[in-house]
Structures are given as C-alpha cells and as structure tokens.
XYZ file of C-alpha atoms in Angstrom:
658
model
C 136.652 116.378 109.266
C 133.107 117.549 109.792
C 131.437 120.718 111.015
C 128.092 118.957 111.386
C 127.352 116.970 114.543
C 126.341 113.287 114.345
C 122.982 114.038 115.963
C 122.341 116.673 113.309
C 123.331 114.302 110.514
C 120.979 111.599 111.671
C 118.175 114.097 112.151
C 118.585 115.446 108.638
C 118.720 111.926 107.234
C 115.441 111.181 108.994
C 113.909 114.378 107.617
C 114.712 113.346 104.062
C 112.997 109.997 104.160
C 110.218 110.144 106.730
C 106.539 110.506 105.830
C 104.361 113.514 106.357
C 102.414 113.624 109.589
C 99.115 115.456 110.049
C 98.953 117.287 113.361
C 97.471 120.288 115.147
C 99.183 123.676 115.123
C 100.331 123.348 118.730
C 101.661 119.852 118.127
C 103.452 120.929 114.951
C 105.170 123.793 116.759
C 106.150 121.594 119.673
C 107.643 118.930 117.432
C 109.531 121.554 115.466
C 110.772 123.214 118.647
C 112.078 119.947 120.051
C 113.791 119.067 116.783
C 115.496 122.463 116.508
C 116.632 122.364 120.128
C 118.166 118.936 119.556
C 120.426 120.394 116.868
C 121.962 123.044 119.108
C 125.652 122.580 119.902
C 126.784 122.413 123.507
C 128.235 125.929 123.451
C 124.924 127.396 122.304
C 125.230 127.781 118.534
C 123.635 126.100 115.528
C 125.363 125.220 112.272
C 123.536 123.455 109.461
C 125.029 122.079 106.280
C 125.667 124.616 103.532
C 125.699 122.800 100.211
C 126.505 124.218 96.789
C 126.630 122.691 93.329
C 129.207 120.063 92.347
C 132.051 122.497 91.634
C 133.498 122.859 95.133
C 133.658 119.100 95.637
C 135.163 118.582 92.178
C 137.737 121.288 92.886
C 138.639 119.575 96.164
C 139.485 116.370 94.287
C 141.477 118.297 91.701
C 143.300 120.211 94.456
C 144.531 116.887 95.822
C 145.899 116.032 92.383
C 147.395 119.490 91.924
C 149.323 119.114 95.179
C 150.008 115.347 94.845
C 148.319 114.858 98.208
C 145.659 112.367 97.210
C 143.515 110.808 99.921
C 142.044 107.893 97.962
C 139.399 107.106 100.577
C 138.098 110.671 100.687
C 138.363 110.924 96.921
C 136.115 107.919 96.418
C 133.561 109.301 98.882
C 133.516 112.591 96.971
C 133.301 110.768 93.648
C 130.245 108.964 94.980
C 128.659 112.352 95.727
C 129.460 113.613 92.222
C 127.975 110.531 90.580
C 124.811 110.906 92.664
C 124.298 114.550 91.684
C 124.668 113.984 87.940
C 121.403 114.349 85.984
C 121.714 111.036 84.195
C 118.081 110.814 83.062
C 118.022 114.291 81.585
C 120.715 116.490 80.116
C 123.491 114.157 81.268
C 125.603 116.700 83.106
C 125.553 118.763 86.274
C 123.466 121.854 87.057
C 124.120 124.939 89.112
C 121.053 124.133 91.213
C 118.493 121.395 91.707
C 116.267 121.168 88.652
C 118.319 123.630 86.628
C 119.649 123.353 83.110
C 123.050 121.826 82.438
C 126.007 124.072 83.243
C 129.032 123.375 81.070
C 131.598 124.566 83.623
C 130.096 122.489 86.440
C 130.008 119.488 84.137
C 133.618 119.882 82.971
C 134.915 120.080 86.535
C 132.834 117.116 87.688
C 133.928 115.016 84.703
C 137.594 115.906 85.258
C 137.356 115.138 88.974
C 135.710 111.771 88.343
C 138.322 110.861 85.746
C 141.035 111.851 88.216
C 139.319 109.680 90.814
C 139.641 106.690 88.499
C 136.304 106.554 86.681
C 136.635 104.950 83.254
C 135.873 107.468 80.475
C 134.058 104.660 78.701
C 131.627 104.245 81.614
C 128.055 105.233 80.785
C 127.868 108.201 83.167
C 131.147 109.555 81.793
C 130.084 109.026 78.193
C 126.833 110.946 78.534
C 128.603 113.781 80.395
C 131.264 113.996 77.682
C 128.665 114.049 74.916
C 126.763 116.805 76.719
C 129.926 118.920 77.014
C 130.825 118.459 73.352
C 127.280 119.313 72.298
C 127.669 122.657 74.056
C 130.884 123.488 72.216
C 133.409 121.653 74.358
C 135.670 122.675 77.210
C 136.797 125.830 75.425
C 133.377 127.277 76.305
C 133.973 126.971 80.044
C 133.965 130.052 82.250
C 137.114 131.918 83.285
C 137.704 130.132 86.583
C 137.365 126.742 84.929
C 139.808 127.704 82.174
C 142.317 128.917 84.771
C 142.058 125.544 86.506
C 142.596 123.805 83.166
C 145.640 125.996 82.489
C 147.116 125.005 85.850
C 146.710 121.378 84.745
C 148.211 122.192 81.303
C 144.970 121.311 79.536
C 144.703 124.707 77.824
C 147.358 127.304 76.986
C 147.599 130.326 79.289
C 146.233 132.530 76.512
C 142.898 130.819 77.179
C 142.788 132.676 80.498
C 142.547 136.388 81.249
C 145.747 138.277 81.950
C 145.846 138.730 85.731
C 149.371 139.917 86.580
C 150.472 139.983 90.190
C 151.617 143.558 89.532
C 148.061 144.721 90.173
C 149.170 144.658 93.812
C 151.370 147.679 93.054
C 148.635 149.821 91.493
C 147.617 153.016 93.314
C 144.081 153.311 94.684
C 143.167 156.000 92.137
C 143.838 153.588 89.269
C 140.705 152.285 87.429
C 141.438 148.803 88.824
C 142.425 148.217 92.432
C 141.716 145.294 94.728
C 139.872 147.629 97.118
C 137.385 148.316 94.312
C 136.170 144.726 94.058
C 134.178 142.618 96.500
C 135.743 140.808 99.414
C 135.179 137.377 97.874
C 136.757 138.470 94.593
C 139.630 140.178 96.415
C 140.581 137.214 98.569
C 140.272 134.828 95.620
C 142.198 137.015 93.190
C 145.280 137.978 95.216
C 146.780 134.462 95.620
C 145.500 133.579 92.143
C 147.641 136.341 90.599
C 150.710 134.539 91.945
C 149.640 131.249 90.372
C 148.859 132.895 87.026
C 151.877 135.198 86.846
C 154.326 132.423 87.706
C 152.499 129.978 85.401
C 152.035 127.368 88.093
C 151.771 123.713 87.048
C 149.821 121.010 88.817
C 151.870 118.003 89.911
C 149.064 115.801 88.566
C 150.953 112.604 89.508
C 148.576 110.305 87.616
C 148.807 112.469 84.476
C 145.063 112.779 84.021
C 143.938 114.942 81.122
C 140.645 115.744 79.420
C 141.656 116.417 75.829
C 138.590 114.458 74.733
C 136.376 117.329 75.934
C 137.570 119.758 73.240
C 135.912 120.184 69.856
C 138.999 121.965 68.555
C 142.396 120.994 70.002
C 143.012 123.472 72.854
C 146.287 124.747 71.397
C 144.477 125.550 68.107
C 141.387 127.135 69.643
C 141.150 130.879 68.924
C 137.806 131.753 70.513
C 138.190 131.399 74.273
C 136.718 134.849 74.994
C 133.230 136.062 74.149
C 133.191 139.523 72.634
C 130.565 141.792 74.137
C 130.008 145.540 73.981
C 132.511 148.316 73.397
C 133.759 148.308 76.985
C 134.310 144.559 76.934
C 136.151 144.731 73.594
C 138.311 147.529 74.964
C 139.295 145.434 77.949
C 140.051 142.462 75.671
C 142.382 144.684 73.649
C 144.095 145.825 76.844
C 144.339 142.173 77.885
C 146.311 141.400 74.697
C 148.575 144.401 75.224
C 149.235 143.255 78.763
C 150.368 139.825 77.572
C 152.789 141.443 75.151
C 154.132 143.791 77.831
C 154.432 141.016 80.406
C 157.739 139.743 79.014
C 159.276 143.177 79.602
C 158.362 143.435 83.290
C 161.621 143.627 85.291
C 162.219 140.612 87.511
C 162.687 142.900 90.485
C 159.243 144.439 89.940
C 157.595 141.032 89.679
C 159.398 139.817 92.796
C 158.231 142.897 94.683
C 154.647 142.345 93.552
C 154.757 138.677 94.569
C 156.047 139.642 98.010
C 153.237 142.170 98.413
C 150.578 139.654 97.341
C 152.067 137.054 99.659
C 152.120 139.472 102.590
C 148.529 140.471 101.836
C 147.076 136.962 101.951
C 149.265 135.810 104.840
C 147.953 138.652 106.987
C 144.405 137.410 106.322
C 144.921 133.658 106.767
C 142.420 133.639 109.648
C 143.757 130.499 111.338
C 141.805 127.295 110.789
C 138.808 129.284 109.589
C 140.792 130.167 106.464
C 141.360 133.274 104.393
C 138.022 134.919 103.774
C 136.522 131.832 105.463
C 135.500 130.630 101.979
C 136.852 127.751 99.913
C 138.234 129.389 96.720
C 140.781 131.725 98.368
C 141.785 128.973 100.798
C 142.709 126.673 97.908
C 144.421 129.422 95.923
C 146.486 130.406 98.967
C 147.374 126.795 99.707
C 148.560 126.206 96.154
C 150.387 129.545 96.080
C 152.274 128.652 99.249
C 153.452 125.420 97.667
C 154.574 127.342 94.580
C 156.462 129.833 96.744
C 158.411 127.050 98.443
C 156.574 126.547 101.724
C 157.445 123.065 102.959
C 154.660 120.548 103.398
C 155.107 120.618 107.173
C 155.257 124.418 107.388
C 152.809 125.459 110.151
C 151.115 128.139 108.031
C 150.639 125.752 105.124
C 149.337 123.055 107.455
C 146.870 125.454 109.052
C 145.624 126.448 105.616
C 145.087 122.785 104.725
C 143.124 122.198 107.921
C 140.873 125.153 107.114
C 139.987 123.441 103.833
C 139.532 120.006 105.390
C 137.139 121.386 107.996
C 134.665 122.187 105.227
C 134.165 118.523 104.316
C 130.889 116.857 105.284
C 130.818 113.054 105.557
C 127.389 111.535 105.041
C 125.970 108.327 106.383
C 125.539 106.904 102.864
C 129.319 106.802 102.446
C 129.565 109.932 100.312
C 131.244 113.216 101.156
C 131.167 116.722 99.790
C 132.896 120.022 100.460
C 131.002 123.083 101.649
C 131.973 126.502 100.265
C 131.966 127.839 103.819
C 129.987 127.399 107.039
C 127.082 129.470 108.376
C 127.040 129.334 112.212
C 126.252 133.001 112.935
C 123.438 133.096 110.388
C 121.970 129.787 111.547
C 122.224 130.741 115.212
C 120.461 134.101 114.985
C 117.550 132.721 112.987
C 117.243 129.605 115.162
C 117.172 131.704 118.337
C 114.664 134.189 116.924
C 112.487 131.269 115.857
C 112.569 129.639 119.279
C 111.593 132.921 120.939
C 108.188 132.507 119.327
C 107.650 128.863 120.258
C 107.612 128.480 124.033
C 108.468 130.142 127.342
C 109.580 126.891 128.953
C 112.895 126.717 130.761
C 114.681 124.522 128.196
C 113.867 126.867 125.339
C 114.767 130.003 127.250
C 118.041 128.454 128.403
C 118.895 127.540 124.810
C 118.212 131.090 123.644
C 120.308 132.554 126.466
C 123.215 130.257 125.582
C 122.997 131.257 121.938
C 123.063 134.956 122.849
C 126.126 134.454 125.042
C 127.855 132.603 122.221
C 126.953 135.312 119.715
C 128.230 138.059 121.975
C 131.626 136.331 122.074
C 131.789 136.396 118.263
C 131.332 140.127 117.731
C 134.378 141.788 116.164
C 135.197 144.874 118.224
C 138.887 145.446 117.488
C 140.113 144.756 113.966
C 139.455 147.196 111.161
C 138.988 144.944 108.160
C 139.165 145.668 104.455
C 135.979 147.738 104.748
C 138.087 150.465 106.375
C 139.724 151.228 103.015
C 136.616 153.230 102.094
C 135.225 153.940 105.569
C 138.305 154.493 107.760
C 136.432 156.346 110.499
C 133.895 153.600 111.165
C 134.474 151.705 114.409
C 134.457 147.866 114.331
C 131.320 146.230 115.668
C 130.112 143.610 113.211
C 129.574 139.874 113.132
C 130.880 137.571 110.438
C 128.853 134.891 108.675
C 131.282 132.150 109.699
C 132.811 131.212 113.060
C 135.653 133.698 112.621
C 136.286 136.112 109.765
C 137.492 139.322 111.386
C 138.567 141.077 108.208
C 135.145 140.568 106.622
C 132.179 141.056 108.985
C 128.787 140.764 107.336
C 126.229 143.582 107.588
C 123.358 141.133 107.075
C 124.438 138.942 110.002
C 125.227 141.978 112.124
C 121.750 143.430 111.681
C 120.002 140.236 112.797
C 122.450 139.527 115.629
C 122.111 143.029 117.083
C 118.325 142.866 116.862
C 118.345 139.474 118.593
C 120.442 140.772 121.506
C 118.150 143.760 121.976
C 114.961 141.673 121.817
C 116.373 139.148 124.276
C 117.235 141.900 126.764
C 113.750 143.352 126.472
C 112.078 139.965 126.915
C 114.087 139.197 130.026
C 113.536 142.604 131.568
C 117.250 143.406 131.265
C 117.058 146.444 129.039
C 120.513 147.731 128.217
C 122.422 144.582 129.144
C 123.855 144.334 125.640
C 123.592 148.006 124.736
C 127.332 148.304 124.256
C 127.193 145.477 121.707
C 124.135 146.749 119.877
C 125.425 150.327 119.798
C 128.721 149.221 118.318
C 126.884 147.107 115.749
C 124.527 149.908 114.725
C 127.313 152.478 114.550
C 129.395 150.169 112.360
C 126.504 149.407 110.000
C 125.570 153.062 109.625
C 129.231 153.822 109.005
C 129.003 151.516 105.982
C 125.783 152.925 104.536
C 126.211 153.580 100.827
C 125.544 156.923 99.173
C 122.214 155.767 97.761
C 120.948 154.924 101.259
C 121.211 151.167 100.860
C 123.483 148.604 102.460
C 125.684 145.953 100.868
C 126.922 142.790 102.550
C 130.538 143.721 103.303
C 131.508 147.130 101.902
C 130.163 150.593 101.181
C 129.757 151.979 97.658
C 131.351 148.943 96.018
C 129.742 149.989 92.756
C 132.495 150.230 90.126
C 130.255 148.503 87.592
C 132.641 148.920 84.665
C 134.864 146.285 86.266
C 132.281 143.608 85.450
C 133.318 144.044 81.813
C 136.927 142.912 82.297
C 137.774 139.432 80.895
C 138.333 138.053 84.412
C 134.773 138.979 85.418
C 132.751 136.855 83.005
C 130.785 135.688 86.057
C 129.538 139.266 86.638
C 130.010 138.906 90.394
C 133.036 141.073 90.987
C 131.233 143.692 93.081
C 129.251 144.033 96.315
C 126.690 146.809 95.717
C 123.819 147.671 98.073
C 120.907 145.243 97.883
C 117.272 145.268 98.872
C 117.366 142.279 101.207
C 120.358 143.432 103.271
C 118.917 146.943 103.428
C 115.624 145.505 104.645
C 117.427 143.688 107.426
C 119.242 146.858 108.505
C 115.945 148.745 108.499
C 114.522 146.036 110.771
C 117.456 146.287 113.153
C 117.421 150.074 113.345
C 113.663 149.956 113.881
C 114.038 147.489 116.741
C 116.853 149.446 118.396
C 114.917 152.714 117.941
C 117.911 154.973 118.616
C 117.056 158.636 117.947
C 120.446 159.239 116.321
C 119.661 156.661 113.623
C 116.509 158.380 112.330
C 118.120 159.999 109.295
C 119.999 156.851 108.316
C 116.804 154.814 108.621
C 114.891 157.347 106.514
C 117.513 157.112 103.758
C 117.360 153.324 103.912
C 113.566 153.316 103.568
C 113.817 155.741 100.654
C 116.241 153.330 98.976
C 113.818 150.446 99.512
C 110.921 152.389 98.044
C 113.013 153.297 95.018
C 114.058 149.696 94.377
C 110.550 148.236 94.486
C 109.603 146.792 91.124
C 106.502 147.825 89.208
C 104.591 144.705 90.233
C 105.251 145.375 93.937
C 108.049 142.869 94.543
C 111.688 143.253 95.485
C 114.672 141.338 94.083
C 116.524 138.965 96.419
C 120.322 139.037 96.190
C 121.106 136.517 98.932
C 118.022 134.276 98.828
C 115.900 132.802 96.027
C 114.575 135.220 94.907
C 111.785 137.807 94.666
C 109.726 136.139 97.402
C 112.800 136.201 99.624
C 113.564 139.808 98.710
C 109.969 140.879 99.276
C 109.826 139.206 102.690
C 113.172 140.735 103.680
C 111.971 144.233 102.785
C 108.451 143.961 104.217
C 109.754 142.598 107.513
C 112.194 145.486 107.679
C 109.598 148.106 106.822
C 107.212 146.736 109.455
C 109.803 146.908 112.231
C 110.874 150.335 111.009
C 107.339 151.565 111.633
C 106.044 151.956 108.079
C 102.234 152.046 107.877
C 101.079 148.772 106.330
C 98.090 150.526 104.727
C 100.296 152.457 102.311
C 99.581 151.583 98.668
C 103.133 150.436 97.896
C 103.022 147.934 100.746
C 99.552 146.663 99.856
C 100.742 146.230 96.267
C 103.570 144.036 97.526
C 101.202 141.901 99.606
C 98.882 141.454 96.637
C 101.836 140.394 94.492
C 102.635 137.662 96.997
C 99.052 136.473 97.184
C 98.756 136.316 93.404
C 101.616 133.829 93.319
C 100.249 131.391 95.871
C 99.848 127.859 94.536
C 96.739 125.710 94.616
C 98.212 123.657 97.478
C 98.543 126.802 99.599
C 102.305 127.077 99.306
C 104.753 129.191 97.370
C 107.872 128.339 95.405
C 110.339 130.154 93.196
C 112.733 128.842 90.605
C 116.324 130.051 90.449
C 115.615 130.524 86.759
C 114.055 133.824 87.847
C 117.586 135.203 88.132
C 117.919 134.585 84.392
C 114.398 135.544 83.351
C 112.670 138.064 85.675
C 109.327 137.184 84.091
C 109.505 133.979 86.158
C 109.663 135.820 89.474
C 107.568 134.272 92.183
C 106.891 131.130 90.126
C 108.127 127.546 90.295
C 106.038 125.507 87.828
C 103.430 125.094 90.559
C 105.844 123.364 92.949
C 105.816 124.706 96.509
C 108.745 124.632 98.933
C 108.735 124.995 102.732
C 111.203 127.877 102.896
C 109.532 129.969 100.177
C 106.131 129.381 101.753
C 107.482 130.460 105.125
C 108.907 133.680 103.667
C 105.606 134.530 101.972
C 103.640 133.855 105.160
C 106.086 135.783 107.354
C 105.930 138.764 104.995
C 102.149 138.917 105.352
C 102.268 138.375 109.111
C 104.766 141.223 109.427
C 102.167 143.516 107.926
C 99.407 142.323 110.247
C 97.595 139.940 107.916
C 97.277 136.991 110.289
C 93.591 136.480 109.543
C 93.836 136.398 105.764
C 92.813 133.361 103.739
C 96.211 133.432 102.034
C 98.061 133.073 105.329
C 95.762 130.333 106.582
C 96.331 128.299 103.425
C 100.085 128.823 103.718
C 100.000 127.573 107.311
C 97.995 124.518 106.242
C 100.640 123.749 103.609
C 103.454 123.952 106.158
C 101.622 121.718 108.618
C 100.842 119.175 105.918
C 104.477 119.021 104.837
C 106.165 118.791 108.216
C 108.330 115.684 108.411
C 108.096 113.046 111.123
C 111.282 114.341 112.751
C 109.642 117.743 113.310
C 111.368 119.809 110.632
C 110.955 120.216 106.873
C 112.986 119.242 103.828
C 113.210 120.092 100.143
C 116.082 119.359 97.715
C 116.038 122.787 96.060
C 118.880 125.289 96.236
C 117.398 128.252 98.072
C 119.969 131.035 97.679
C 122.499 132.342 95.192
C 126.117 132.678 96.049
C 126.283 134.739 92.871
C 123.085 135.137 90.818
C 123.201 133.316 87.466
C 126.573 131.787 88.380
C 126.588 129.876 91.658
C 123.886 128.674 94.046
C 123.583 127.337 97.581
C 121.329 125.139 99.653
C 121.042 126.326 103.240
C 119.836 123.217 105.033
C 118.788 125.395 107.956
C 116.194 127.237 105.882
C 113.830 124.282 106.017
C 114.410 123.966 109.760
C 113.803 127.381 111.280
C 111.795 129.482 108.801
C 108.733 127.183 108.535
C 108.709 126.756 112.321
C 108.932 130.514 112.810
C 105.988 131.050 110.456
C 103.841 128.579 112.404
C 104.797 130.022 115.781
C 104.332 133.622 114.721
C 100.958 132.796 113.205
C 99.830 131.244 116.498
C 100.977 134.302 118.450
C 99.156 136.755 116.229
C 96.025 134.606 115.993
C 95.796 134.333 119.769
C 96.309 138.076 120.128
C 93.478 138.743 117.699
C 91.020 136.797 119.857
C 92.386 137.846 123.250
C-alpha cells in the first residue's frame, strides 16, 4: 500500500536526477508553484514522504518473521532498500542520518533483517556490516529497544532487557512512575510492550534465523548489557534487579488484571486504520500483543491494526520499498498552503488554498479529550493531529500553524470570522496546555519528570515531552496572528520563555527540526508575528548569528551532529542545503531584512539549486524524531520552504520599492 500518489512519486524521482536550471525570480516562483500544485491530492491536502533511518524498514521485515506472515515480494523490495542505504564505502554499516557515523543498533537490525530476507552472511555487504558491529563491541552493545527485539527472537536472554512489568498499569498517578508521566510516543509504545515482555513472548521465526555471529561474548554469558551511569541510574538498575527477583512472586490474578488493563488501554486507542498513536512502533507492538493474547488472524481488530502498518509502506519506482514511521498530511498541508499564499493570486492557486482549508477544517478534533486531559482536564478539545487521524494525540505545533492559516485565509478573502469558531477552539486548547514555565510542548503540558530518563528502559533519553523553543515560537506566531485580547498574558509568558531559552550566541535549539537554524527561524518568525520590535539587541544578535554561519555559496546547512556536539551548531562542513537556507532566509525576512546582502545571497543560492521539475532536493535528514537517537527526512521540506522564501522575498522587495 502507498500513501504517496503516483504523480508525486514521479515528480520526486525527477527532482532527484534533473539538472539545475538558471532562471529569473518570477520564473523560479512560477515553476515551484506549478510543481507544488501538481502534488495536491484531489480532496485538497498534501502528503509528502516521511523517511527515517533503516530501523523502521528492518523492523517491518522482522515483524513479518515474528508473526510468520512473510510477504516474500515485499521483503525483497525492502531488502533492496536496506542494501542501498548501507555505507559500504565507509564504515560499513548504517547511520541514523545521511552522512552520520555508524550506529550499532541500526546496523544490527538491518543485518538481521537482511539475513532473514535470505542474504548470505558470507556476502560482502554482510561481512563488512558484521565486522563493523563486532568492532564496536558486538550486539550486546545495542540499545534497549534493539535488545528487546532480540529477546523476542530468543537471541539474548530476557535479563539483557530492562524489567518492564505490565503491572505498571496498576500504579497510582502519585507513584514516581506512571504512564501519564511519560510522552505520548513512549506511552503508546510501552503499554503493549509490557504485555510482550511480561509474558516473555517468542517470535515464530519460521525460518529459524539467528545472529549469534554478532556477539563478541556468547549472549547467555554476557554480563554487561547495561551501562552504569550516575547515582540515579545505578539506583534504578538496583531496583530493576529487585523487580526481576520479585516478579516470580506476583500473583497470577494480579498479572492477569494488569494484562487486561493494558489490553483495554491500547484497544481504546487503536485509531482505526491510522493506527494506535498513528506511529509505527506502537502499531507493531499492539499487533504482536494481540497475537500473543489469542486474537485470531482474521479478527477484525487485528486485521485493522495490520492495515494501519501496511499503509505506511512506500513503493518506489526503482523496485525498492521502505516503511515510514508515520505520515505528515496536516503538517505538509498547512505549510504548502501558506507557501502558495505568497506565490500568486490566480484562480487555480486560490482554489487550491481554499480546498486545503476546507480539508483542514474537517480534521480538527473538537470532541475527544485525549491523554493530554490527564494533566489538563478542564481544557476543551480543539487541536489538529500531525497525521490524518490521531484524536487522542493532537499536536500543538500543527494546531498553531493550522489555526493561523485559517485566520489568514479568512482575512485575505474578506471573510473575517468565518473560521473564528475553529481558531478560538484551537487557541483555547493550546493555552490550556501551556506549561508552567510559559513554553509549549508538542502534545502535553509540564511533561518534565526528568528523573525518568535515568531508568534502564530510557537509554534513548526520549521518554519525555517538555516545552521546546520551536513549538513555543509557533504558538507565539499563532497568538500574534489571532490577536485576541484574552491571550495577551499567555503570549507574554511565552515570549518570556523564548527570551530565557536563547543561547549566549543568539541562537535557539531546534527540537523538531535540524537544528539551531531551524530553532532560530521558528522563534524569530514567532516573535515577529507576536509584535516584538526587531531592533531589540537580543533579536539583532540572533540575526547576526545566522549571517555569521552563511556559506561562501550563499546557502546555509547544519549537521545533525550538532545534537551531539553543540559547538557544531549552524555548521555543516561548508555544505549548504535548500531547507536550511530557506529557514535562514525566512528568519531574516521575518525581521524585515529583505534588502540585506545575506538574504540576497541566500536567494541566489536557492534559485541556482532549483531542480528542473520546479522543486528542490537534498538527501540529508532534516529533523530529529528524537535528538541523538532517531532522525527523519521530511521530503516536503525541500518542496515548500525554499519556494516560500523566494515568494516572500519577492513580496517584501516589491513593497520596498512601491
């Protein structure tokens, strides 16, 4: 199955291989406008590919072997994708992002998936991957999620994994650990996983594929699966051992009750064919848990869960296929529509924008109180999700941009107030989820129980959803656009948070986009729309930081290594990318710098790197799913952001000479 239309696939394929074309600003904008319009779906929305590293695709193959539901044709297409993404001429394994260092967990999963798909371990690509894994200490050094997968396949003993008893479902909310205290993505992933771990699930693995050759020490003899950190981490490790000892004494009736509660929890959130949480990991965990709990293969709920997973698969024209972690239609639609607003007033463009607004309005969640209500029970629903449907988990980031889009569209069309009900509900919901420090997170309020990142299960450090600069900048932009008097205090607190989180060099960190250039653009755009004076020293310092990181070719770029080493922020070994350049240009334009030399050079770079099909392309991963752990490539970012920068530059330049 495929969430990407054939016309979009062929357009993207053309973008990847076509030459650069020199053109005038007007011609560049027109070609980009036509290309973006061509990718709109009939009902008015856009949805570009959302690609991650190799792990999701590898896990899809291994899921088929776990369930003994192997589609050999799909498996070979996915194996082709895995082979193509291996860094054969470098470290020999797989990275978390394009150009990154080898990641042992990614490499273990890809190797295991390829072996399951039938690749000969003696083949050259398998040999170099195996040697790379062994050189890094072997499969025992994999992260927690990888070791849990290996335990399910009986490749490591269960003591290699953290103790995650299903009885956590029975803990009271005041307890130091509770599922309401972790992020939505961790919550939805963990609940079905506790069933698999507590009941010691075993993969069917019909072809009996193992990877014992990836261990330096035999897995049953290995005694160092967990890294010992500080005092808090060592305390949790000690509690982990005590829990394993106590596990054998848990009454069967208590375990059965906990399993029923976990089952009821994830079944209530299955979300139809969009899947639980609308993200891949909890979908797979729920699917496997249902099989363990005795759901027949033809059970409607189990079948619906399978379809939600299958819908994430993208089939490419080269005969390969990969699995997306989720889809991004709301996010892609709001940015595409906002971009087109700046390109042309012609009937086709305006009709496309109107259709997108109608589609977005139909996707607003106005009824269900999701998991966010556990901490903010009095807030009234009014958000948008990131995906097509995800009612339990609306996204504040998407909601801010969607509400702003509806308001701007009404104002442009002389229909002020047409969507006021929608924008009021959105603003009220967002403000209801403002955290105590004035900032905004993606899905929850005050999800800041930082001690939980020290538990053995959380070696990825991504268990929480605290307020972030980029989301807060987007909310500031939305509240500034809506300009409701009742929001003044909330907006002031948000701006105070943004001022407090600015770094000494003038930049802001980017949680949901790579990285400080993205964060700085997100904040500056928000501050501009919120009415902050661009002449203030802290804003000028931010602009100067951006300008100091412009490359000789006029563009900007930023390596994901900056999440590991902040000293690298705003740098990319001199390599520019279209999306990073667009963010840097848009940040300066937001603060009224349309006539600067820096902006002009950035515009020249974007025009010089526009592809023949009208859009832009770069292979880099441009956003973290979880910083330092998992990264994404939004294919839409090289479609709409560069075009928006060009169009906005033209608007402001014309205004300056009018």
